[in-house]
PDB file of C-alpha atoms in Angstrom:
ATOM      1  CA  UNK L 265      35.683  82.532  94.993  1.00 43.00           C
ATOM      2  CA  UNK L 266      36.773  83.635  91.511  1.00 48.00           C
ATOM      3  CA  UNK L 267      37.048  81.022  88.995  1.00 47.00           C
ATOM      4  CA  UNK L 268      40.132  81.825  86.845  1.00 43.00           C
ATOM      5  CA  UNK L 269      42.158  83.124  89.282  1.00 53.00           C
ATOM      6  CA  UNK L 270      44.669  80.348  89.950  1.00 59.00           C
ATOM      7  CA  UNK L 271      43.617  79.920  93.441  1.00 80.00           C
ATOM      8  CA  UNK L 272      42.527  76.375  94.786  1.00 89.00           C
ATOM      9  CA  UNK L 273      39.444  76.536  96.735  1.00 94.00           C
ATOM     10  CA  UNK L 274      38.916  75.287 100.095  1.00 96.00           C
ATOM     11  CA  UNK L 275      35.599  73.182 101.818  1.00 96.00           C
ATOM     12  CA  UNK L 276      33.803  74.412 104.323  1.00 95.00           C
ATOM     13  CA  UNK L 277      35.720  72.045 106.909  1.00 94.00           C
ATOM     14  CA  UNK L 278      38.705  73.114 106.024  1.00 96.00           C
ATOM     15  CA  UNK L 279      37.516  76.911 106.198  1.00 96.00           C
ATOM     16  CA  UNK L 280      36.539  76.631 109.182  1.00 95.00           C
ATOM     17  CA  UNK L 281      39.367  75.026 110.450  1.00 95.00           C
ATOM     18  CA  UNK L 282      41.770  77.738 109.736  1.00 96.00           C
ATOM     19  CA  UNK L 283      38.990  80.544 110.637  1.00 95.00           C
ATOM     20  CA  UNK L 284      39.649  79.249 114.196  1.00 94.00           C
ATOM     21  CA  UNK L 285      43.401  79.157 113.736  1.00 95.00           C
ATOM     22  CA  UNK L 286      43.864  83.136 113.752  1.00 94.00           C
ATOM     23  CA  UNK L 287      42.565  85.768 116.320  1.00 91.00           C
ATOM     24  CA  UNK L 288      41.431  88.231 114.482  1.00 93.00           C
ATOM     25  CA  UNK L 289      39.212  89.165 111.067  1.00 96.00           C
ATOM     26  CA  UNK L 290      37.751  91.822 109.441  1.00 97.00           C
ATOM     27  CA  UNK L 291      33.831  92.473 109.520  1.00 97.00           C
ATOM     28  CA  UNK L 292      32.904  94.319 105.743  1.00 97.00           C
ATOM     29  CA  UNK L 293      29.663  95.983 105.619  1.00 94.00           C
ATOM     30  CA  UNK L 294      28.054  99.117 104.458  1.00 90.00           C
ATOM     31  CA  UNK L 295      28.223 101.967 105.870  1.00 87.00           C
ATOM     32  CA  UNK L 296      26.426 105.528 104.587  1.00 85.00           C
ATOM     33  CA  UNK L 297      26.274 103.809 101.423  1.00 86.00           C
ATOM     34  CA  UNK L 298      29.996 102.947 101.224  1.00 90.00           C
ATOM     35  CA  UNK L 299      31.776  99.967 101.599  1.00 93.00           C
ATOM     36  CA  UNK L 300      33.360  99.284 105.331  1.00 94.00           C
ATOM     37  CA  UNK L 301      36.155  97.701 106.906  1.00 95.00           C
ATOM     38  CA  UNK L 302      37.306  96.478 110.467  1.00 93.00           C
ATOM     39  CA  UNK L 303      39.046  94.439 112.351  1.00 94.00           C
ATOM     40  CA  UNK L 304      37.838  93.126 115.094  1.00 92.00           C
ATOM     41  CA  UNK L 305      38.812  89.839 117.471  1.00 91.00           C
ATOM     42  CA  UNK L 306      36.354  87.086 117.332  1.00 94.00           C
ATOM     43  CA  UNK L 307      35.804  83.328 118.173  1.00 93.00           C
ATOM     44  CA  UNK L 308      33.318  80.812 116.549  1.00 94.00           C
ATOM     45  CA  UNK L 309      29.861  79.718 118.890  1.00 94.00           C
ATOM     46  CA  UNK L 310      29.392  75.714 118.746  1.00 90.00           C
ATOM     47  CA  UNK L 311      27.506  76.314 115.256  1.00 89.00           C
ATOM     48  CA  UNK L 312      30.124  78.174 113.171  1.00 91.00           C
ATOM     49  CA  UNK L 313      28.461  81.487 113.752  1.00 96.00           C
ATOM     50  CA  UNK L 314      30.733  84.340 114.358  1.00 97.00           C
ATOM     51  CA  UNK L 315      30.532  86.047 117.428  1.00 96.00           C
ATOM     52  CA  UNK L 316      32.402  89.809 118.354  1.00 94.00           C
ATOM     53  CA  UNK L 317      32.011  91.925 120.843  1.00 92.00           C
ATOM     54  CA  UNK L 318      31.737  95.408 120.810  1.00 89.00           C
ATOM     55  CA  UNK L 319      30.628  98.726 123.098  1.00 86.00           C
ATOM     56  CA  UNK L 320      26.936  99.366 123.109  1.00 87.00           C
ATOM     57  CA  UNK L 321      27.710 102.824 122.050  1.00 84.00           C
ATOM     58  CA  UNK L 322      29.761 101.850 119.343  1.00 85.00           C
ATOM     59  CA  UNK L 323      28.364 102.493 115.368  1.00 86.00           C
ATOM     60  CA  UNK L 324      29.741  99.271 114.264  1.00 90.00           C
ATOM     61  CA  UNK L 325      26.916  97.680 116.814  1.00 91.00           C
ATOM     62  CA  UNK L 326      24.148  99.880 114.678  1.00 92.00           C
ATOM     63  CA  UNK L 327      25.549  99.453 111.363  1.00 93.00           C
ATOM     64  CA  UNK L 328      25.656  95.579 111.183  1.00 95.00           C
ATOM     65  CA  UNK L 329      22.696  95.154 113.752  1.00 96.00           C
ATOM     66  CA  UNK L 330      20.232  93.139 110.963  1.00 96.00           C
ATOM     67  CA  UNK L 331      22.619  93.274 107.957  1.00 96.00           C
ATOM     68  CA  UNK L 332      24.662  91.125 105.520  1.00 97.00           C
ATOM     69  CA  UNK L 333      28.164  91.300 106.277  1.00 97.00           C
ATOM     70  CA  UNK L 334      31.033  89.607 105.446  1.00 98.00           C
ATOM     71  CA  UNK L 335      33.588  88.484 107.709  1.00 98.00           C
ATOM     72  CA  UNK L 336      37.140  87.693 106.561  1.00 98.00           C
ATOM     73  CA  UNK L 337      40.089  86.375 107.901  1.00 97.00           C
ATOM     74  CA  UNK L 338      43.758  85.613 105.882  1.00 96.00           C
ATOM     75  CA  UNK L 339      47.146  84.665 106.804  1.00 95.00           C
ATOM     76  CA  UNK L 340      49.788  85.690 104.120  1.00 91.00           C
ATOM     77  CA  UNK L 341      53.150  85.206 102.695  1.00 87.00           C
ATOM     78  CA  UNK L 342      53.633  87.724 100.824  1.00 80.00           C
ATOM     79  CA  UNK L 343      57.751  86.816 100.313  1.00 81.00           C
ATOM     80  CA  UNK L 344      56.851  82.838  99.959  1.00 80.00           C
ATOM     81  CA  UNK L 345      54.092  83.963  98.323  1.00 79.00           C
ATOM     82  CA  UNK L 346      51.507  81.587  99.846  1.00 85.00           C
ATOM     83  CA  UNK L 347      48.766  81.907 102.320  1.00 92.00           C
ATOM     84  CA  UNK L 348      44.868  81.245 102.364  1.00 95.00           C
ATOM     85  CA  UNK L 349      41.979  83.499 102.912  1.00 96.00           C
ATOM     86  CA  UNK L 350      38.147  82.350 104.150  1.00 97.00           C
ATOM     87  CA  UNK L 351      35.596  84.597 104.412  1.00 97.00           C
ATOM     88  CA  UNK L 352      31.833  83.915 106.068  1.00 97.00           C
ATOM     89  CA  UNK L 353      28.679  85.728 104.748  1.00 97.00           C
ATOM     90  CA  UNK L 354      25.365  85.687 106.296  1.00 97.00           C
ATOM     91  CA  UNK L 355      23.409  88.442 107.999  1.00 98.00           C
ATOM     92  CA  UNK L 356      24.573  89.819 111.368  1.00 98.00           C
ATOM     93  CA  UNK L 357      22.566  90.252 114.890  1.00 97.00           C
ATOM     94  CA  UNK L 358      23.327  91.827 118.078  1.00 97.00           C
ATOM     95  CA  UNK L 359      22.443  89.486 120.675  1.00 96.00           C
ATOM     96  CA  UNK L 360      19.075  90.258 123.089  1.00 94.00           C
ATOM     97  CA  UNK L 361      18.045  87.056 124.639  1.00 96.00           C
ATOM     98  CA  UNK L 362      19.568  87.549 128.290  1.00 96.00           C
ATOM     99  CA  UNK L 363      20.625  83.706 129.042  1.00 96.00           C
ATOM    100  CA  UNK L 364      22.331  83.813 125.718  1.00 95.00           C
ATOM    101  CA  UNK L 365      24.122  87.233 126.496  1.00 94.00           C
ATOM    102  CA  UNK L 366      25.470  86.042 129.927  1.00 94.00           C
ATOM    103  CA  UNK L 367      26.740  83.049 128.139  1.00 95.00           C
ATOM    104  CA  UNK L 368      28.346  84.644 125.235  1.00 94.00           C
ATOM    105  CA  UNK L 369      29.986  86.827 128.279  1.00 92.00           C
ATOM    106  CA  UNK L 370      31.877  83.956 129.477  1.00 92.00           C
ATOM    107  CA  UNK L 371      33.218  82.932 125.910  1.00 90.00           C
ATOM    108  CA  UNK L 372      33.355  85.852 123.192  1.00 90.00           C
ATOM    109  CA  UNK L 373      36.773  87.510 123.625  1.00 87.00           C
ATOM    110  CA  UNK L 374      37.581  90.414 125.286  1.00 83.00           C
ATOM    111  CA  UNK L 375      36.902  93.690 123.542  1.00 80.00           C
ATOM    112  CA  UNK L 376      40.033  95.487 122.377  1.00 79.00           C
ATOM    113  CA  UNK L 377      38.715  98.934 124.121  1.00 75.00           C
ATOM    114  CA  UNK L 378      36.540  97.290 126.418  1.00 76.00           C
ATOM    115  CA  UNK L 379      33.357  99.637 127.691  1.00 79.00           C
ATOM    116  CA  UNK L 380      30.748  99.584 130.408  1.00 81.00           C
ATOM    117  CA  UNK L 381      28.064  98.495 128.244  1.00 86.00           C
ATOM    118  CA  UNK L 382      28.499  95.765 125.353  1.00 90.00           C
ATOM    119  CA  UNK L 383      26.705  93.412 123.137  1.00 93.00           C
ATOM    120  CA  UNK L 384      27.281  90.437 120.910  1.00 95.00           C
ATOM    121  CA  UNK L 385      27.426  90.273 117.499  1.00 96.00           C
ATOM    122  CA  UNK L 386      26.280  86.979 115.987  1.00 97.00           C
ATOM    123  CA  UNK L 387      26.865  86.370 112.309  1.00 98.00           C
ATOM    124  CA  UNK L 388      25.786  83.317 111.162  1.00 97.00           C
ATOM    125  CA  UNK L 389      27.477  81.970 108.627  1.00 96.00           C
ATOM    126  CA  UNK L 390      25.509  81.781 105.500  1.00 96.00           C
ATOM    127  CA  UNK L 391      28.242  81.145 103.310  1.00 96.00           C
ATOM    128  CA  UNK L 392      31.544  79.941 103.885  1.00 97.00           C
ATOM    129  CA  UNK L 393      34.324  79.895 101.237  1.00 96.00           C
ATOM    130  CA  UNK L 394      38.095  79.953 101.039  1.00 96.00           C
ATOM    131  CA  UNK L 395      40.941  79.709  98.926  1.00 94.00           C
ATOM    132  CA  UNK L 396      44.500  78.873  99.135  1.00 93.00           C
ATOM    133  CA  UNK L 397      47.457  80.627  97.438  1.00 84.00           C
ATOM    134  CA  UNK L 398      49.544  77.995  96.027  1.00 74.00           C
ATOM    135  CA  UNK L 399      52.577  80.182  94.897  1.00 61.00           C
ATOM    136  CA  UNK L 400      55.465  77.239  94.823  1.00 44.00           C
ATOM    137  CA  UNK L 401      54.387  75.822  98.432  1.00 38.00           C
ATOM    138  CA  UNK L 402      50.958  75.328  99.939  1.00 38.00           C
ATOM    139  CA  UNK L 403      49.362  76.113 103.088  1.00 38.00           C
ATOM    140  CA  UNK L 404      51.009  72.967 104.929  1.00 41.00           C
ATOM    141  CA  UNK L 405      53.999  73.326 104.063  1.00 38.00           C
ATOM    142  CA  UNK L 406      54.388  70.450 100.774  1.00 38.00           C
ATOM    143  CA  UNK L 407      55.443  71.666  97.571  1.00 37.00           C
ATOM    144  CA  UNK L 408      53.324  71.703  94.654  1.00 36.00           C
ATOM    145  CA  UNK L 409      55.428  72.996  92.167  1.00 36.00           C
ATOM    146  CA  UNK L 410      58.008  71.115  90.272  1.00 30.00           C
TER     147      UNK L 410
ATOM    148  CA  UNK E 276      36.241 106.097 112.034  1.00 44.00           C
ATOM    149  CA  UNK E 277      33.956 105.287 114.558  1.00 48.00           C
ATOM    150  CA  UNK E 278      33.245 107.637 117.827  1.00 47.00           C
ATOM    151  CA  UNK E 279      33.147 106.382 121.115  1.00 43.00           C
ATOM    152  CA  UNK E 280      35.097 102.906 120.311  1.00 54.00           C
ATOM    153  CA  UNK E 281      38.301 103.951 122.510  1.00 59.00           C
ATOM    154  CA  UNK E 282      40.359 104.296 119.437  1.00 80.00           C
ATOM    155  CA  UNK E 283      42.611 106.859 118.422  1.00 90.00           C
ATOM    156  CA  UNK E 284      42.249 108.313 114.710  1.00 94.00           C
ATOM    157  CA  UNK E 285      44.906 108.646 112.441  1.00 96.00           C
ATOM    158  CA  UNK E 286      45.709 111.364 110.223  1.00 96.00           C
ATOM    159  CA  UNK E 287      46.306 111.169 106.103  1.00 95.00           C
ATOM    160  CA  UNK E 288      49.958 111.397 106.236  1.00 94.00           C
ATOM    161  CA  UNK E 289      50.409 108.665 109.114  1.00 96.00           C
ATOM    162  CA  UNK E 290      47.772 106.796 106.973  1.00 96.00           C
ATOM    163  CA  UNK E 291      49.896 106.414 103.851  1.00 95.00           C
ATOM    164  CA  UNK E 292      52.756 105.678 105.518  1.00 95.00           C
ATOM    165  CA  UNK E 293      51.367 102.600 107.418  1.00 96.00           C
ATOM    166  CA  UNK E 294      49.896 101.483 103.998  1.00 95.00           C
ATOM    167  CA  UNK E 295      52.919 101.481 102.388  1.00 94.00           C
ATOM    168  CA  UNK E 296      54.448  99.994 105.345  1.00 95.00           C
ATOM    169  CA  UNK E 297      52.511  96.332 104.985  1.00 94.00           C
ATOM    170  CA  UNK E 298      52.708  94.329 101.492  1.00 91.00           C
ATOM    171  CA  UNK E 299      48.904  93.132 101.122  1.00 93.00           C
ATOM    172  CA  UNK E 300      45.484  94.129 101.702  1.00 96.00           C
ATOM    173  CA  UNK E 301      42.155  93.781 100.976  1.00 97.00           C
ATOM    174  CA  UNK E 302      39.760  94.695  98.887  1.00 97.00           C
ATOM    175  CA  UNK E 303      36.108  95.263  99.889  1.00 97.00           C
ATOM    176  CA  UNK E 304      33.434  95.500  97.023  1.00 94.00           C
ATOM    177  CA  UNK E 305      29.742  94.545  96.454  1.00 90.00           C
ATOM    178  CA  UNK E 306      29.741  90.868  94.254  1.00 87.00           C
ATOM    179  CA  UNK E 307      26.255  89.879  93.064  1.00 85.00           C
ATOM    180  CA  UNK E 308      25.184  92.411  95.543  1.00 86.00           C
ATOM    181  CA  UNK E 309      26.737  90.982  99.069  1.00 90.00           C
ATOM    182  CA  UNK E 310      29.729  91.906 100.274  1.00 93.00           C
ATOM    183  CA  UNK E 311      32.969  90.687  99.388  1.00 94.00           C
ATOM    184  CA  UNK E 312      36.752  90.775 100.256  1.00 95.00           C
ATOM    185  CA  UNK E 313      39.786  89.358  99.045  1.00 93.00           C
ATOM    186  CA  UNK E 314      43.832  90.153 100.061  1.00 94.00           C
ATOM    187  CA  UNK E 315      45.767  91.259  97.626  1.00 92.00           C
ATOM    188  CA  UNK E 316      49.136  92.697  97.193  1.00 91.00           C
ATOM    189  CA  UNK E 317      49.971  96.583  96.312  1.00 94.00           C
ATOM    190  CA  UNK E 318      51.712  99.337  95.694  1.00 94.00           C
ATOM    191  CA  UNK E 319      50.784 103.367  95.985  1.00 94.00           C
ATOM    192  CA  UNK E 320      51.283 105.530  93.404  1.00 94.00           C
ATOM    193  CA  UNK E 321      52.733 109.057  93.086  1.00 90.00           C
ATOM    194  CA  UNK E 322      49.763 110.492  93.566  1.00 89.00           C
ATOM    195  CA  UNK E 323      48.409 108.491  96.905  1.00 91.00           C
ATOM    196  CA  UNK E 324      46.365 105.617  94.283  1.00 96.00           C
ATOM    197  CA  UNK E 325      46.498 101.932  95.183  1.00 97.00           C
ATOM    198  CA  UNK E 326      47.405  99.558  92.474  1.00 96.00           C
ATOM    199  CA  UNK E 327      46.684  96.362  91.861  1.00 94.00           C
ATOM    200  CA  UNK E 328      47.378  93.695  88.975  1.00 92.00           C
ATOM    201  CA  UNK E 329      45.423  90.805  88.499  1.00 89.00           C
ATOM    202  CA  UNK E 330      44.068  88.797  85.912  1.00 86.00           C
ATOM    203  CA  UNK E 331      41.906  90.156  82.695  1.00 87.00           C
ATOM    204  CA  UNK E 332      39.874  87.073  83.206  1.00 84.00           C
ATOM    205  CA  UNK E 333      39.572  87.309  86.765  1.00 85.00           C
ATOM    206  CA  UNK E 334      35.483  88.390  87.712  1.00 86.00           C
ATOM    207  CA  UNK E 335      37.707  91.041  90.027  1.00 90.00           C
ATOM    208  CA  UNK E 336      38.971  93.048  87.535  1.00 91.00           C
ATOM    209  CA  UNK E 337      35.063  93.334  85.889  1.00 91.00           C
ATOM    210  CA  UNK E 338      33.650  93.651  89.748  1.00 93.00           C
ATOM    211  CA  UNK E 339      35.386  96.724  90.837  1.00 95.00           C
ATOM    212  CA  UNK E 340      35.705  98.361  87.633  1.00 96.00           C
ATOM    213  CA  UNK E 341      34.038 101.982  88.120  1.00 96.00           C
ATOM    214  CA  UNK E 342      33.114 100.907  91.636  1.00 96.00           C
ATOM    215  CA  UNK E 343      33.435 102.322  95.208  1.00 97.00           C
ATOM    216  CA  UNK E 344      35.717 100.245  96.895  1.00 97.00           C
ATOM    217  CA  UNK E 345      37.774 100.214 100.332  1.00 98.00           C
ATOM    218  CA  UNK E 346      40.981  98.579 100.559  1.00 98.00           C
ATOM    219  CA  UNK E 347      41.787  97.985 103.931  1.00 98.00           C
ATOM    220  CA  UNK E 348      45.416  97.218 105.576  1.00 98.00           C
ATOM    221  CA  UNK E 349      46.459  96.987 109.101  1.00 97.00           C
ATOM    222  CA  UNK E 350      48.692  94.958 111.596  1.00 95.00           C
ATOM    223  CA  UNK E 351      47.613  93.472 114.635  1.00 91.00           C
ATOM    224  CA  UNK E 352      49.024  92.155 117.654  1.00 87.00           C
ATOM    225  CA  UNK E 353      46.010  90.399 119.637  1.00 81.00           C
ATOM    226  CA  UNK E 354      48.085  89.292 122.071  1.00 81.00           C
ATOM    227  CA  UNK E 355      50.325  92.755 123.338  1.00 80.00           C
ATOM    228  CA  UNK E 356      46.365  93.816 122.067  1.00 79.00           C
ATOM    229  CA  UNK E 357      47.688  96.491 119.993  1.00 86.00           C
ATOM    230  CA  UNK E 358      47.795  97.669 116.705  1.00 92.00           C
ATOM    231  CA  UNK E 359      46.399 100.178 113.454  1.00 95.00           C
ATOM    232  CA  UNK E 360      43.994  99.937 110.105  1.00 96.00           C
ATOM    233  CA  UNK E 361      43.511 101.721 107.407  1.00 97.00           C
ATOM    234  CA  UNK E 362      41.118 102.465 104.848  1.00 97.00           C
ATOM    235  CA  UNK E 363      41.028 103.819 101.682  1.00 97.00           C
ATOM    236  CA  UNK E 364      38.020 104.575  99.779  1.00 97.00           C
ATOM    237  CA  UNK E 365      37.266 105.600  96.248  1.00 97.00           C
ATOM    238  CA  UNK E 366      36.411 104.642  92.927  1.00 98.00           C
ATOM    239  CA  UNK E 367      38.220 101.711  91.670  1.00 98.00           C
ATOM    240  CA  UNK E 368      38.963 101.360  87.459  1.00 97.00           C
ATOM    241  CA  UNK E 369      41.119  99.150  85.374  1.00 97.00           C
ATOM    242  CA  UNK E 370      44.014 101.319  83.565  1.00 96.00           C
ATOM    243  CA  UNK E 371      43.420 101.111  79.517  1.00 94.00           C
ATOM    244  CA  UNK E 372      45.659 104.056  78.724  1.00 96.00           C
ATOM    245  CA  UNK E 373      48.525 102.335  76.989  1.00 96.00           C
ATOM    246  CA  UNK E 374      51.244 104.516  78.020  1.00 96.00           C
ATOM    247  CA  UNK E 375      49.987 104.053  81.559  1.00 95.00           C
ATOM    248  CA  UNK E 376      49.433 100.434  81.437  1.00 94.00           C
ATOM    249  CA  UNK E 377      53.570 100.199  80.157  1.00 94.00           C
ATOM    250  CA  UNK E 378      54.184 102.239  83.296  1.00 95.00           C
ATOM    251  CA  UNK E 379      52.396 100.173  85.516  1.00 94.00           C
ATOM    252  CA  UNK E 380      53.496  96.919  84.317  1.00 92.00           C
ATOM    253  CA  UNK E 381      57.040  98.153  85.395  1.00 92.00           C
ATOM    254  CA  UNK E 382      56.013  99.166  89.000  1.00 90.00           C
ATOM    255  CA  UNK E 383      52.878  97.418  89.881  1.00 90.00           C
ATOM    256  CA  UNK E 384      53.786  94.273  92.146  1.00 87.00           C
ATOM    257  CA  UNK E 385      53.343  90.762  90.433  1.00 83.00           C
ATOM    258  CA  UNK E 386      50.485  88.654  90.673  1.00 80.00           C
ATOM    259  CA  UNK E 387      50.470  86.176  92.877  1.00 79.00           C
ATOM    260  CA  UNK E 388      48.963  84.211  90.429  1.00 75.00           C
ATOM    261  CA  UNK E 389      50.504  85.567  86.740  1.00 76.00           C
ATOM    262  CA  UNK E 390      48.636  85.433  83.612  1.00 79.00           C
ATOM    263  CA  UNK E 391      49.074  86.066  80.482  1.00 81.00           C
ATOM    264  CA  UNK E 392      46.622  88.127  80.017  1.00 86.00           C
ATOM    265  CA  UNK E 393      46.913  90.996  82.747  1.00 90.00           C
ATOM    266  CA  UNK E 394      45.449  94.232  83.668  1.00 93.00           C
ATOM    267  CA  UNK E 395      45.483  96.734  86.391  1.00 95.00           C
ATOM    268  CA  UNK E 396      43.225  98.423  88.651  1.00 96.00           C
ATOM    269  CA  UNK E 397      44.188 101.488  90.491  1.00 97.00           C
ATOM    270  CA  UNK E 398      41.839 103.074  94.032  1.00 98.00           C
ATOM    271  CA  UNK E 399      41.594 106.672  93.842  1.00 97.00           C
ATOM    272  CA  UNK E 400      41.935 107.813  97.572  1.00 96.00           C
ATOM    273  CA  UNK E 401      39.014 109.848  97.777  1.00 96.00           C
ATOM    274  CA  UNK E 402      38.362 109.087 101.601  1.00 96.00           C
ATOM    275  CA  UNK E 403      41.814 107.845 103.450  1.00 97.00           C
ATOM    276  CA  UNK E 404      40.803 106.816 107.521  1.00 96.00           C
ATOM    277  CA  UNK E 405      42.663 104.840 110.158  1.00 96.00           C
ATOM    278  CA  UNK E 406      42.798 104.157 113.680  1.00 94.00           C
ATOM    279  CA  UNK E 407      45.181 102.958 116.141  1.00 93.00           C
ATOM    280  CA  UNK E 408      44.226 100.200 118.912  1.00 84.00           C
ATOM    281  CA  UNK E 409      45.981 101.786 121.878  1.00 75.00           C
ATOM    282  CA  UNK E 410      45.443  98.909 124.252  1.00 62.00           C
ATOM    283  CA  UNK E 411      48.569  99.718 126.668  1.00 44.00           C
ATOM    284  CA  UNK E 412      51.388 100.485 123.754  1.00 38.00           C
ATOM    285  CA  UNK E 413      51.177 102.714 120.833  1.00 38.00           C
ATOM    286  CA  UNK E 414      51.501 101.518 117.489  1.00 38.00           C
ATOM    287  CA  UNK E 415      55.552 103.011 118.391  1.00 40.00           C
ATOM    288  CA  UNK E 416      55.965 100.872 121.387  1.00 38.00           C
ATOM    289  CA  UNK E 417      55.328 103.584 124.001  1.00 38.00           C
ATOM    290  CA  UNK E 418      53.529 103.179 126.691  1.00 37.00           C
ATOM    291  CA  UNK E 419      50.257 105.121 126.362  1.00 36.00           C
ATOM    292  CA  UNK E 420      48.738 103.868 129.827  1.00 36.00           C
ATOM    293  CA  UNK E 421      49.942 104.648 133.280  1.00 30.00           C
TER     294      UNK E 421
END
């Protein structure tokens, strides 16, 4: 979070609670040297980690595989102007233990362009922080505002 | 883009008009060296730029400034599982020319959170990708698949 930004943070709980609420983020990483952007579908594993899935030939798989990446999701106003963003950092992992891959096959969501061959992507979730845009109304509705 | 993900790649001109098309993104920069990302609203300039406005105390402003960036838009519909994103990336800098900071300050979108003290940041669209999720429909509504 930025301090002086007019933004009211959010706790972890509640980050997490509205991480779950949408089905789809966007996984930022690096990628020959530049910054990288995605979106991708996702659910959270019983520990707040992150888990995607994607097609074993895909370079996302390679480029996050072992990284620090940041994975953000938002829901916006932009006409209200209100909304909240939460984004998790921690270091990413393609998943190789086979009980845990057949597992994750029954509960990470289906891939968008689904492919013989996929993995899971675990990030675990280092960091987790939020904020809420409080632009007259918050997130729930209740006016703040005079 | 990445190869062998079952997406379709979009071209420059289809690229600008989708980002044009939605009224916030994000940006993706490095922030005490991990990732980071935070929506924001936008507008394009003449030339293909993004612009931003945001506060001359906000750490954003001094994060970006002379930074590669991406600022990523897109619209998803996980459930009809279609959808596009696009990226732009390029070196981001806060305006200081005077005559160009009156200019902006006309056309620029407000803050979501105004200050008094404002400045703005414009992308120069060095690299401008995007992809379509053709999961059944085209971003058009025509049916792709058999």
């Amino acid at each position: 979070m930025y301090p002086n930004d007019g933004f009211r943070e959010l706790g972890r709980d509640e980050c997490l609670r509205l991480l779950v609420s949408v089905p789809v983020g966007r996984i930022v990483h690096t990628r020959q040297a530049l910054p990288a952007v995605l979106p991708v579908n996702f659910c959270l594993d019983g520990d707040g980690s992150v888990l995607l899935r994607a097609s074993a030939a895909s370079e996302l798989a390679r480029a996050v595989d072992g990284a620090v990446v940041a994975f953000e999701v938002d829901e916006v106003d932009a006409v209200r102007n209100a909304g909240w963003s939460v984004v998790v950092t921690g270091r990413a992992a393609v998943v190789t233990e086979p009980a845990e891959r057949a597992r994750l096959a029954r509960i990470a969501p289906r891939s968008w362009a689904p492919s013989p061959r996929e993995v899971f992507v675990r990030i675990h979730p280092e960091l987790v922080t939020g904020r809420e845009l409080v632009g007259g109304r918050t997130l729930y509705g209740v006016d703040l505002a005079p």
